Tab-separated table of C-alpha atoms in Angstrom:
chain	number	residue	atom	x	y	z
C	69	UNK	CA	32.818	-10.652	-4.729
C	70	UNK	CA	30.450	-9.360	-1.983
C	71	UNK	CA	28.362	-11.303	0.114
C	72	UNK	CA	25.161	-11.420	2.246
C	73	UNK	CA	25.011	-12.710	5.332
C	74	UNK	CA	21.236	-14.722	5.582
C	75	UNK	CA	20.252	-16.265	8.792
C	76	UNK	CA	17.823	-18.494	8.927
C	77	UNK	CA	14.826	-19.522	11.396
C	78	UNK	CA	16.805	-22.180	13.103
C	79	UNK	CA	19.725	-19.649	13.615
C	80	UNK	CA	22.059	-21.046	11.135
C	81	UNK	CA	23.784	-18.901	8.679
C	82	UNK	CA	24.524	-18.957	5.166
C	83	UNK	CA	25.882	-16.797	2.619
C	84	UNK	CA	24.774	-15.723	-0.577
C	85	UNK	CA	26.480	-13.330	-3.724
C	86	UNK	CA	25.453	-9.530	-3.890
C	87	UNK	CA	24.101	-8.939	-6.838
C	88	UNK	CA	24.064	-5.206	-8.693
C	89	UNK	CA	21.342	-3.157	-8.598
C	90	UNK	CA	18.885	-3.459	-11.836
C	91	UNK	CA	20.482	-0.605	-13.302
C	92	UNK	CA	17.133	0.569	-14.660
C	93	UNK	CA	16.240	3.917	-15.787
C	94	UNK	CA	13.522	6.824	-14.537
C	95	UNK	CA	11.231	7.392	-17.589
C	96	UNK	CA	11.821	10.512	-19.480
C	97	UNK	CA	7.720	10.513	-20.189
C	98	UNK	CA	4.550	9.916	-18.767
C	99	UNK	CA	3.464	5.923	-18.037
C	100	UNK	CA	1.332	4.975	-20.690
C	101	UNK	CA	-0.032	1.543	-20.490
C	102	UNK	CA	-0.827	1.199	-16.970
C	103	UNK	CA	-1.728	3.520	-14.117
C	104	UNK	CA	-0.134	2.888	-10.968
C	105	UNK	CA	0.176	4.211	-7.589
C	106	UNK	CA	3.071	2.976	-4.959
C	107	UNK	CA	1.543	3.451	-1.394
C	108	UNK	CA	3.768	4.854	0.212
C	109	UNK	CA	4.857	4.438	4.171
C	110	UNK	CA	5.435	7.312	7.243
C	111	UNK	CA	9.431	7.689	8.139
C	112	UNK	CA	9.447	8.904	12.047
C	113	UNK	CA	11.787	11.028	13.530
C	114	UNK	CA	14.988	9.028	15.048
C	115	UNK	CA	14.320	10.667	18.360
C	116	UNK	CA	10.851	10.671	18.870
C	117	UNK	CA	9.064	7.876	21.119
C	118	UNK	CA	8.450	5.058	18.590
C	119	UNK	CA	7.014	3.014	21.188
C	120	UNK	CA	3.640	1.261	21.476
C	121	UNK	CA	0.892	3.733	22.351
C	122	UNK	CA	2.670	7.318	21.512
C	123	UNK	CA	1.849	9.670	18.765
C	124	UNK	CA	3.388	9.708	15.351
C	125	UNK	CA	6.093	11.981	15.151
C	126	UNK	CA	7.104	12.416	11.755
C	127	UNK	CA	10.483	13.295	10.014
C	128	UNK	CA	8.233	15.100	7.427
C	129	UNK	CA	11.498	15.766	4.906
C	130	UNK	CA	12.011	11.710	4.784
C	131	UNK	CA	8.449	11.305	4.579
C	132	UNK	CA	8.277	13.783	1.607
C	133	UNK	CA	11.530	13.005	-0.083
C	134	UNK	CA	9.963	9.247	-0.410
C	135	UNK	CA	7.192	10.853	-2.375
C	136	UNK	CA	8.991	12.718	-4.416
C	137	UNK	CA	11.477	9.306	-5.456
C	138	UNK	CA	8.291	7.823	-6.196
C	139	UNK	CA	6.948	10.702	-8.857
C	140	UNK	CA	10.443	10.570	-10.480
C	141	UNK	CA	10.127	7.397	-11.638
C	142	UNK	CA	6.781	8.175	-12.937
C	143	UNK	CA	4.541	6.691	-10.625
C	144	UNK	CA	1.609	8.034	-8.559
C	145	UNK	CA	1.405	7.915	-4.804
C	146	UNK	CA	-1.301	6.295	-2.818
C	147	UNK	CA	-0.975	8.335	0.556
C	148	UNK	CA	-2.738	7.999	4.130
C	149	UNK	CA	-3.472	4.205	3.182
C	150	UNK	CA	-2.836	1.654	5.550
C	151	UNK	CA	0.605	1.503	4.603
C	152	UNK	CA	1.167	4.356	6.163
C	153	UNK	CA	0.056	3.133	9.549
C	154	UNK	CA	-3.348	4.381	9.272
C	155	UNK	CA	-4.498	2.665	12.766
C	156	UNK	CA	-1.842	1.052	13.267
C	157	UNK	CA	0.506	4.220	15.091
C	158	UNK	CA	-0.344	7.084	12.879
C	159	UNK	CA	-3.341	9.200	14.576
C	160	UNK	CA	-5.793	11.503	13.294
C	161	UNK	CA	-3.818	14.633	13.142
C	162	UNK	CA	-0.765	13.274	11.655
C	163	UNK	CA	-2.912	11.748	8.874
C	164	UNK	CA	-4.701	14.898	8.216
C	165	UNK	CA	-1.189	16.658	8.545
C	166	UNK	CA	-0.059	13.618	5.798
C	167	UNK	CA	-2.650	14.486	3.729
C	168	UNK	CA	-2.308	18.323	3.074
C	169	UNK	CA	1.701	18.114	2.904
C	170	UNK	CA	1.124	15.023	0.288
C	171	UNK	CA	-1.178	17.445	-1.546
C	172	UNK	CA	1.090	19.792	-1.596
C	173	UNK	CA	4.431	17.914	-2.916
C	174	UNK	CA	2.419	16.264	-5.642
C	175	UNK	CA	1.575	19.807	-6.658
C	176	UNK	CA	5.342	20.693	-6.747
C	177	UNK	CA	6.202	17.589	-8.677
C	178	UNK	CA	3.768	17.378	-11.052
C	179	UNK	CA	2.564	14.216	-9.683
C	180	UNK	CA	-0.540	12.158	-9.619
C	181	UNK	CA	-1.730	11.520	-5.711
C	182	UNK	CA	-4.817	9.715	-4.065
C	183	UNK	CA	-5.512	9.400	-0.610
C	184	UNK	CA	-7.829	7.766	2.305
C	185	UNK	CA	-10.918	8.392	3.058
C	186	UNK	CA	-12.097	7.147	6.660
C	187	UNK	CA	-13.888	6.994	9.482
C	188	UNK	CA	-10.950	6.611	11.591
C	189	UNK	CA	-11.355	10.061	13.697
C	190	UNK	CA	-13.886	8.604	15.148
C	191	UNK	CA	-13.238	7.650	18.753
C	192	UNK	CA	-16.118	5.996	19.597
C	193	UNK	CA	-15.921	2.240	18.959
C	194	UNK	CA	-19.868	2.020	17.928
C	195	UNK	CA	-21.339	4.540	16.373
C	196	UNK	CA	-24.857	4.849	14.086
C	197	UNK	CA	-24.842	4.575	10.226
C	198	UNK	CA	-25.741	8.453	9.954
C	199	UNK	CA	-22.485	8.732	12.228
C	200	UNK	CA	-20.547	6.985	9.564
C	201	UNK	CA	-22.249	9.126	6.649
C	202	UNK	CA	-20.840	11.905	8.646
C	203	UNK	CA	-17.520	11.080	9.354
C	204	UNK	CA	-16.545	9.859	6.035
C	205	UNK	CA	-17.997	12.956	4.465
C	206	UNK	CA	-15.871	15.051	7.206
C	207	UNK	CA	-12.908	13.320	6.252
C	208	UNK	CA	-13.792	13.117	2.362
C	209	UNK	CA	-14.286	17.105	2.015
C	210	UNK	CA	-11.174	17.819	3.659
C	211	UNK	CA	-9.028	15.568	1.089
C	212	UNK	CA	-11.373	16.962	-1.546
C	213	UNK	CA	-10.465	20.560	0.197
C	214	UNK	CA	-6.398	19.598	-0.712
C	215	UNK	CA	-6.270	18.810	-4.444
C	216	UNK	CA	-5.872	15.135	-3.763
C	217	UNK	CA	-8.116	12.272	-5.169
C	218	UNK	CA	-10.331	10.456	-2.776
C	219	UNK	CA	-9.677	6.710	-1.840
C	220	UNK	CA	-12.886	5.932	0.175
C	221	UNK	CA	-11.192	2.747	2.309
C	222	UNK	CA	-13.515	0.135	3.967
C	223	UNK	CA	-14.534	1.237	7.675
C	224	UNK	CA	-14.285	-0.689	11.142
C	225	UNK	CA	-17.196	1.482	12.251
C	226	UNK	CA	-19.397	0.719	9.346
C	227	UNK	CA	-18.843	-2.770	9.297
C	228	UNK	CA	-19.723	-2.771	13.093
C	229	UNK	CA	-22.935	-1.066	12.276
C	230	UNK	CA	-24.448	-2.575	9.430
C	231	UNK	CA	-26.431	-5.559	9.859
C	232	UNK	CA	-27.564	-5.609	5.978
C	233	UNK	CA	-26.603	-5.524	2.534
C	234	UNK	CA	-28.710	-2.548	2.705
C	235	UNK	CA	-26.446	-0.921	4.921
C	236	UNK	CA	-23.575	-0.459	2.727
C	237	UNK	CA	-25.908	0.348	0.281
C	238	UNK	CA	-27.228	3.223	2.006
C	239	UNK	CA	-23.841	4.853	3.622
C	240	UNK	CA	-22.240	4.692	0.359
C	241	UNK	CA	-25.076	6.071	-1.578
C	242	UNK	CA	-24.748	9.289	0.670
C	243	UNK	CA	-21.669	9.654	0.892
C	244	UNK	CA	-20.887	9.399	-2.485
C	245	UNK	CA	-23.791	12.024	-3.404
C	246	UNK	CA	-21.747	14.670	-1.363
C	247	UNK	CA	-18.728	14.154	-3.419
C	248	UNK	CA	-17.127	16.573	-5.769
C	249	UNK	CA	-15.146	14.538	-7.690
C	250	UNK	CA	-15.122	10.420	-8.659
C	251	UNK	CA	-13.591	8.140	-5.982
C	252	UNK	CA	-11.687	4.989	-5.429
C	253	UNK	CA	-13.746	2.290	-3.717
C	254	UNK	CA	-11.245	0.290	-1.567
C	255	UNK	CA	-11.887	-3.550	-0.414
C	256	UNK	CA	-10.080	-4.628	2.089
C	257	UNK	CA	-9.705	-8.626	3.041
C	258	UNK	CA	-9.346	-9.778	6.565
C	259	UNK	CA	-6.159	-10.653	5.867
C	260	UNK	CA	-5.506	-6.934	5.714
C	261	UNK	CA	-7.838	-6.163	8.758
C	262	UNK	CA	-10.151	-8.728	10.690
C	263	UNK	CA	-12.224	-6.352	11.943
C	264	UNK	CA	-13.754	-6.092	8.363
C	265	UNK	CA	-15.345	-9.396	8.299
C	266	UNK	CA	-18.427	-9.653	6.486
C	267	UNK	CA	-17.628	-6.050	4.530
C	268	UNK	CA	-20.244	-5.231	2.045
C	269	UNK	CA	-22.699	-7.606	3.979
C	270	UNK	CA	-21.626	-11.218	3.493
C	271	UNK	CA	-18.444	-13.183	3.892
C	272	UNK	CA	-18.331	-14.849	0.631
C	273	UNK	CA	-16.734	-12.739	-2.019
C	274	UNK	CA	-19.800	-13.681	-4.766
C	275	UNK	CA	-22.379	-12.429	-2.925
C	276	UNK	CA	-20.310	-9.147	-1.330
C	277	UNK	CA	-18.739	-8.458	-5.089
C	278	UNK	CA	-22.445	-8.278	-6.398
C	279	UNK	CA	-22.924	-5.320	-3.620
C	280	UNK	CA	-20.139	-3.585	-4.322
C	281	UNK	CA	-20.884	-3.898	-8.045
C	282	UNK	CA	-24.718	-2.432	-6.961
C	283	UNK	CA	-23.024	0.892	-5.509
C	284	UNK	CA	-21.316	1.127	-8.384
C	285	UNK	CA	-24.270	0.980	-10.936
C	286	UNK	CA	-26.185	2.922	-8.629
C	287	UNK	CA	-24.265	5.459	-8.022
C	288	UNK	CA	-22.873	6.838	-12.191
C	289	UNK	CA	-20.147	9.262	-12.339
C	290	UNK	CA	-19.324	8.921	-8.790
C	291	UNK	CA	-16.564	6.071	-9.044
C	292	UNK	CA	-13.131	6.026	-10.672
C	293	UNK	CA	-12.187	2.697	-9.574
C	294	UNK	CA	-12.051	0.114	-7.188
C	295	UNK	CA	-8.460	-0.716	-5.182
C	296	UNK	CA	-9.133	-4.668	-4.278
C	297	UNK	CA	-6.891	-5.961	-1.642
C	298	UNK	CA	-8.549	-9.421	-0.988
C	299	UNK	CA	-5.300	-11.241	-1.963
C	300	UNK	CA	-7.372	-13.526	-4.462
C	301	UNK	CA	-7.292	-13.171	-8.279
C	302	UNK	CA	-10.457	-15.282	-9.224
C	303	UNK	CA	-12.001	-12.361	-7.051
C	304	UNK	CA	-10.300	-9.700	-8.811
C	305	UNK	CA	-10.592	-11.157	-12.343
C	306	UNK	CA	-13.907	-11.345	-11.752
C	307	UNK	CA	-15.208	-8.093	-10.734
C	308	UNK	CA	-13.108	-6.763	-12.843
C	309	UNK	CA	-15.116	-8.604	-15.743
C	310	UNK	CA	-18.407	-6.622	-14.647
C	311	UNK	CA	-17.199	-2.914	-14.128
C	312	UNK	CA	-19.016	-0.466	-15.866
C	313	UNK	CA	-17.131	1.378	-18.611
C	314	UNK	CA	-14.916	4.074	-17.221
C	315	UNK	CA	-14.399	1.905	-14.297
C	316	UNK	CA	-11.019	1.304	-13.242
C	317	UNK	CA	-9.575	-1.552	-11.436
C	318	UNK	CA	-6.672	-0.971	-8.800
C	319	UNK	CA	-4.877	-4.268	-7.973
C	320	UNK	CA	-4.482	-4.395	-4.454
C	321	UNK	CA	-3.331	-7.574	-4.313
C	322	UNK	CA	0.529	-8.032	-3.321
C	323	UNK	CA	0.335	-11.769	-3.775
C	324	UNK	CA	-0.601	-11.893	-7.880
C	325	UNK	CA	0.197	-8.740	-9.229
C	326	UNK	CA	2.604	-9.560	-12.037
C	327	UNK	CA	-0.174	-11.213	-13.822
C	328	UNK	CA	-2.785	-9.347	-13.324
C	329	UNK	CA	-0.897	-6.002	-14.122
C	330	UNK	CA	0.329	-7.708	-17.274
C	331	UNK	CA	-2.119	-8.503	-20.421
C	332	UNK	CA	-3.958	-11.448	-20.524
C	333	UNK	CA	-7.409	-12.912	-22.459
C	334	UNK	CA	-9.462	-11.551	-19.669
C	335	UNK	CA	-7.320	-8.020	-19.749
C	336	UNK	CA	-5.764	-6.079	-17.052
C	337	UNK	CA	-6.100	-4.003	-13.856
C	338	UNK	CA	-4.025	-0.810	-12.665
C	339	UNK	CA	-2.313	-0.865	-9.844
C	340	UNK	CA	-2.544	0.599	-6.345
C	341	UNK	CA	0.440	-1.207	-4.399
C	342	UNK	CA	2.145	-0.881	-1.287
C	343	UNK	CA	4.612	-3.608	-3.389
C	344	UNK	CA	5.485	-0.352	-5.175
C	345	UNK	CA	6.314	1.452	-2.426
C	346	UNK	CA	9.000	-1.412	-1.525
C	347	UNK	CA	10.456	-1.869	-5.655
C	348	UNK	CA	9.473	1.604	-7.203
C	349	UNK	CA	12.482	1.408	-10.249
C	350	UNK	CA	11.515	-2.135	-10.770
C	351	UNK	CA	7.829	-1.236	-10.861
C	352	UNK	CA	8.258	1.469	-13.527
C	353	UNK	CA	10.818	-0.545	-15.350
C	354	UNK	CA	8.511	-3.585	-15.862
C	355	UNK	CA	5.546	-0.671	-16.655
C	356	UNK	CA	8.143	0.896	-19.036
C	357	UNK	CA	8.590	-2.534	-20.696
C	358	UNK	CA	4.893	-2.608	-21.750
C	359	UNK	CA	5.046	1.175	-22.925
C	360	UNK	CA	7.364	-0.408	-25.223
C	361	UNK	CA	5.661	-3.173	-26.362
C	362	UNK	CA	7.554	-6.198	-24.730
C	363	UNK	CA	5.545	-8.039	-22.314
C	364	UNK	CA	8.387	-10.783	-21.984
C	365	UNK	CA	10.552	-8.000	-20.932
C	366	UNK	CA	7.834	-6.777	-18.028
C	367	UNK	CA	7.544	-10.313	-16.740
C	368	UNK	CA	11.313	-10.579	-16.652
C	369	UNK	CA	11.539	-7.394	-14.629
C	370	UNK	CA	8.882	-7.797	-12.171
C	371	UNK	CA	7.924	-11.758	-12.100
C	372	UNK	CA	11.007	-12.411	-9.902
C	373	UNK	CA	9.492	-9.586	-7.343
C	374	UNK	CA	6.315	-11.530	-6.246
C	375	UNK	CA	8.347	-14.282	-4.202
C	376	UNK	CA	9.577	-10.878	-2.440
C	377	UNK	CA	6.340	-9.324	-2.300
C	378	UNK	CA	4.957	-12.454	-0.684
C	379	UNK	CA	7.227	-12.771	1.882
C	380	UNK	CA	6.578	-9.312	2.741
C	381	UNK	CA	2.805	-9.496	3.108
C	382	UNK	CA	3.468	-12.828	4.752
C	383	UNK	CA	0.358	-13.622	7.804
C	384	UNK	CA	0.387	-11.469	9.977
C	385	UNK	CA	0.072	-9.770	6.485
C	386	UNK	CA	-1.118	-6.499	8.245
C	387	UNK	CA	2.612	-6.398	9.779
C	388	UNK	CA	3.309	-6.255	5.932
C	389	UNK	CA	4.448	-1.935	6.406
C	390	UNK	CA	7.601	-3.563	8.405
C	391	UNK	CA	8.615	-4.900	5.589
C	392	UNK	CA	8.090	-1.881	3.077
C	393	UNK	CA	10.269	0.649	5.699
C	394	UNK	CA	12.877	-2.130	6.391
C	395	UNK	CA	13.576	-2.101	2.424
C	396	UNK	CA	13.347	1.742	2.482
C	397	UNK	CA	15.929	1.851	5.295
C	398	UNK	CA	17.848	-0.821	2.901
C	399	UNK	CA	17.517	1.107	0.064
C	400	UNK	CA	18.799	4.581	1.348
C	401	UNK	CA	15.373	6.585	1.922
C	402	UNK	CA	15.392	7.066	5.493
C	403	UNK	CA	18.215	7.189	8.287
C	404	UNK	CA	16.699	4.600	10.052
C	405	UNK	CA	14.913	1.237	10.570
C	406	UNK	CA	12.432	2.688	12.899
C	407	UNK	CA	8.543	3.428	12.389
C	408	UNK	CA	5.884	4.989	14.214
C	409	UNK	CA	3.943	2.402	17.071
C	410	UNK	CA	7.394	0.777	17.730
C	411	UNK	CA	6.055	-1.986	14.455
C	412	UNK	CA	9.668	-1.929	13.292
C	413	UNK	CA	9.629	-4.955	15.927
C	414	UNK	CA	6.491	-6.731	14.305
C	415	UNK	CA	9.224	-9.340	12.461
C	416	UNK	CA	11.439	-11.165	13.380
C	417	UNK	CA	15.723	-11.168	12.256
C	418	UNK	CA	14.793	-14.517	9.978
C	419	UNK	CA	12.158	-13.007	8.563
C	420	UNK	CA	13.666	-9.823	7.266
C	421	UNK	CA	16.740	-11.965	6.414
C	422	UNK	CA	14.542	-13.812	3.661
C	423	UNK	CA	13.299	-9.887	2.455
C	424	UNK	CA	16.568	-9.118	1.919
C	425	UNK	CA	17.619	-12.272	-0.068
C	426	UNK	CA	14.959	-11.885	-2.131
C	427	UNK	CA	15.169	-8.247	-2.932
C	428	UNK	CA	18.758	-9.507	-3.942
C	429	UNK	CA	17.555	-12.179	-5.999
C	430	UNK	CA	14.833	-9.866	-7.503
C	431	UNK	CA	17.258	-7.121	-8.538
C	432	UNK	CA	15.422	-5.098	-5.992
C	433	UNK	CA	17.884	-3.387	-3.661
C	434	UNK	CA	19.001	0.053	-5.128
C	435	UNK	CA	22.138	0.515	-3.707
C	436	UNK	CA	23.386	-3.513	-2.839
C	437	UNK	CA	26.641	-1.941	-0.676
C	438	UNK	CA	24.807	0.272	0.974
C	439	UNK	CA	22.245	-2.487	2.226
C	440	UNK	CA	25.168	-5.184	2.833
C	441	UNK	CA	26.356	-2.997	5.911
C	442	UNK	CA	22.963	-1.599	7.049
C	443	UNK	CA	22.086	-5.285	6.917
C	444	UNK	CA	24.697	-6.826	8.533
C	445	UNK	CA	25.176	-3.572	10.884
C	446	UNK	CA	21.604	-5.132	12.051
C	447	UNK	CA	22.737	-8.432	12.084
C	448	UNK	CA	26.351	-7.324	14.558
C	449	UNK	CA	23.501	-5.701	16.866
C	450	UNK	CA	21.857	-8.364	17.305
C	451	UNK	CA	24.313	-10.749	18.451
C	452	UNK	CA	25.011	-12.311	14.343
C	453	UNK	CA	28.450	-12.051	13.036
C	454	UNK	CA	28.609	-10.867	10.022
């Protein structure tokens, strides 16, 4: 029998069984019962400078091939997110690059892709409210300009400028009057991004759901859904309770998705994930399960994934993207373990040790050989025997 080598934060080691992969199967139809969408990461070139600072160089056929694993097991793809580095390494042109080559492979595949809508381009730390207007409708016309669906994220540069409920009343109003199509509203926690304390005017969830759920109202026709990422279900739950008809909700919350994916007295949200991005088969396994009526089965699939998920999105939970290209590396999708910004280093050896017994655990790891000796390979690099 194989076995992992696990090392844990006080250096010791231990070993644990390799399990098999799930053995689960791509879907020979359309998901039915839920939409979802993995958001997906950037794979750099080996050879570029992934160091602090540098531009994104991208190994565009990794980058692409990832998409296209994701369509084949029928979910969509979430692209230009903050999974992908948005900020965080990955610059203005590469996203816009992202963006139109994402278009385009989604077109080939016959798959369903939304993508981010910023102010990001933006170099100017401070900037005025009809600034904002106009940089999210630059950035929203071009995705509109590509085939893809809009994702209109939460802005540093808004939340800097708006000292009112008002505010976010206004920008949104405008910019959603310019668009062509419906949009994804996107709330991001501080756990996510600090800089977007006090988003929709207030720091208390109550009061800054009952703005968001103003633009909303205010604004018919214009919004498909709304992607929370506040990493609290009561939140969730509960705006998801007030929605107007036709109103989706996106999970975005990597901490409780099983049940509020799954059905439940006060019903159930989509998903917009960058969880999927990291367990794609196991994602569209559980999803298959509820096609086919058998909820048990979906919580048996994908329950077990949460511990994994957690641990992934662990605080720092905006160093969560380590996690998701450390599994891809794992998991066969890209040469190496390296990412754009040098944030391959954002976690430590214990750390990805526990990803990797969970994914284990969690039936998670698509290829178990094939991660054993990347794994360990890691682990002899780094001074571990394994």
């Amino acid at each position: 029998m194989s076995t992992l080598r696990l090392l844990a934060s006080d250096g010791t080691v231990s070993e644990a069984a390799l399990n098999d992969s799930g053995g689960y199967a791509r879907p020979t139809s359309a998901l039915r019962s839920r939409v979802a969408y993995a958001a997906a990461h950037v794979v750099p070139k080996v050879h570029a400078d992934n160091t602090p600072g540098q531009p994104a160089d991208i190994d565009w056929d990794a980058t692409l091939a990832f998409r296209r694993n994701v369509y084949s097991w029928g979910l969509g793809v979430a692209d230009a997110m903050d999974t992908a580095q948005r900020n965080m390494g990955l610059d203005a042109a590469a996203t816009r690059e992202l963006i139109a080559r994402s278009a385009e492979v989604a077109r080939e595949a016959g798959g369903a892709v939304v993508v981010g809508v910023n102010t990001d381009h933006v170099e100017e730390t401070h900037i005025s409210l009809g600034q904002v207007v106009d940089a999210y409708k630059e950035q929203l016309h071009f995705t509109e300009e590509q085939g893809a669906g809009p994702v209109l994220m939460a802005s540093r540069h808004l939340a800097r400028a708006a000292s009112s409920a008002d505010d976010y009343r206004r920008v949104y109003r405008e910019v959603l009057d310019s668009a062509t199509v419906p949009v994804v509203l996107h709330w991001l926690g501080t756990a996510f991004d600090p800089e977007l304390q006090g988003y929709f005017g207030a720091d208390d969830w109550q009061t800054a759901s009952g703005v968001l759920l103003d633009i909303i109202r205010e604004n018919p026709g214009k919004v498909a859904g709304v992607k929370m990422s506040l990493l609290n279900a009561e939140s969730e739950i509960s705006v998801r309770a007030q929605l107007p008809e036709g109103v989706r909700m996106f999970t975005g919350d990597d901490f409780n998705y099983v049940g509020l994916i799954g059905d439940s007295e006060q019903g159930h949200s989509d998903a917009l994930l960058g969880a999927f991005a990291a367990i794609t088969p196991v994602a569209s396994a559980a999803i298959q399960a509820l096609d086919a009526g058998d909820p048990a089965r979906y919580l048996e699939i994908l329950g077990p994934t949460e511990e994994l998920s957690r641990q992934v999105f662990a605080a720092p939970t905006f160093y969560y993207k380590t996690g998701v290209a450390f599994l891809s590396w794992l998991n066969g999708h890209q040469r190496a373990f390296q990412m754009v910004g040098g944030l391959h280093s954002a976690r430590s050896l214990p750390h990805l040790s526990r990803i990797v017994e969970l994914a284990n655990a969690s039936l998670a790891l698509e290829n178990p050989e094939l991660a054993r000796e990347r794994w360990h390979g890691l682990l002899r690099l780094n001074g571990v025997d394994a």
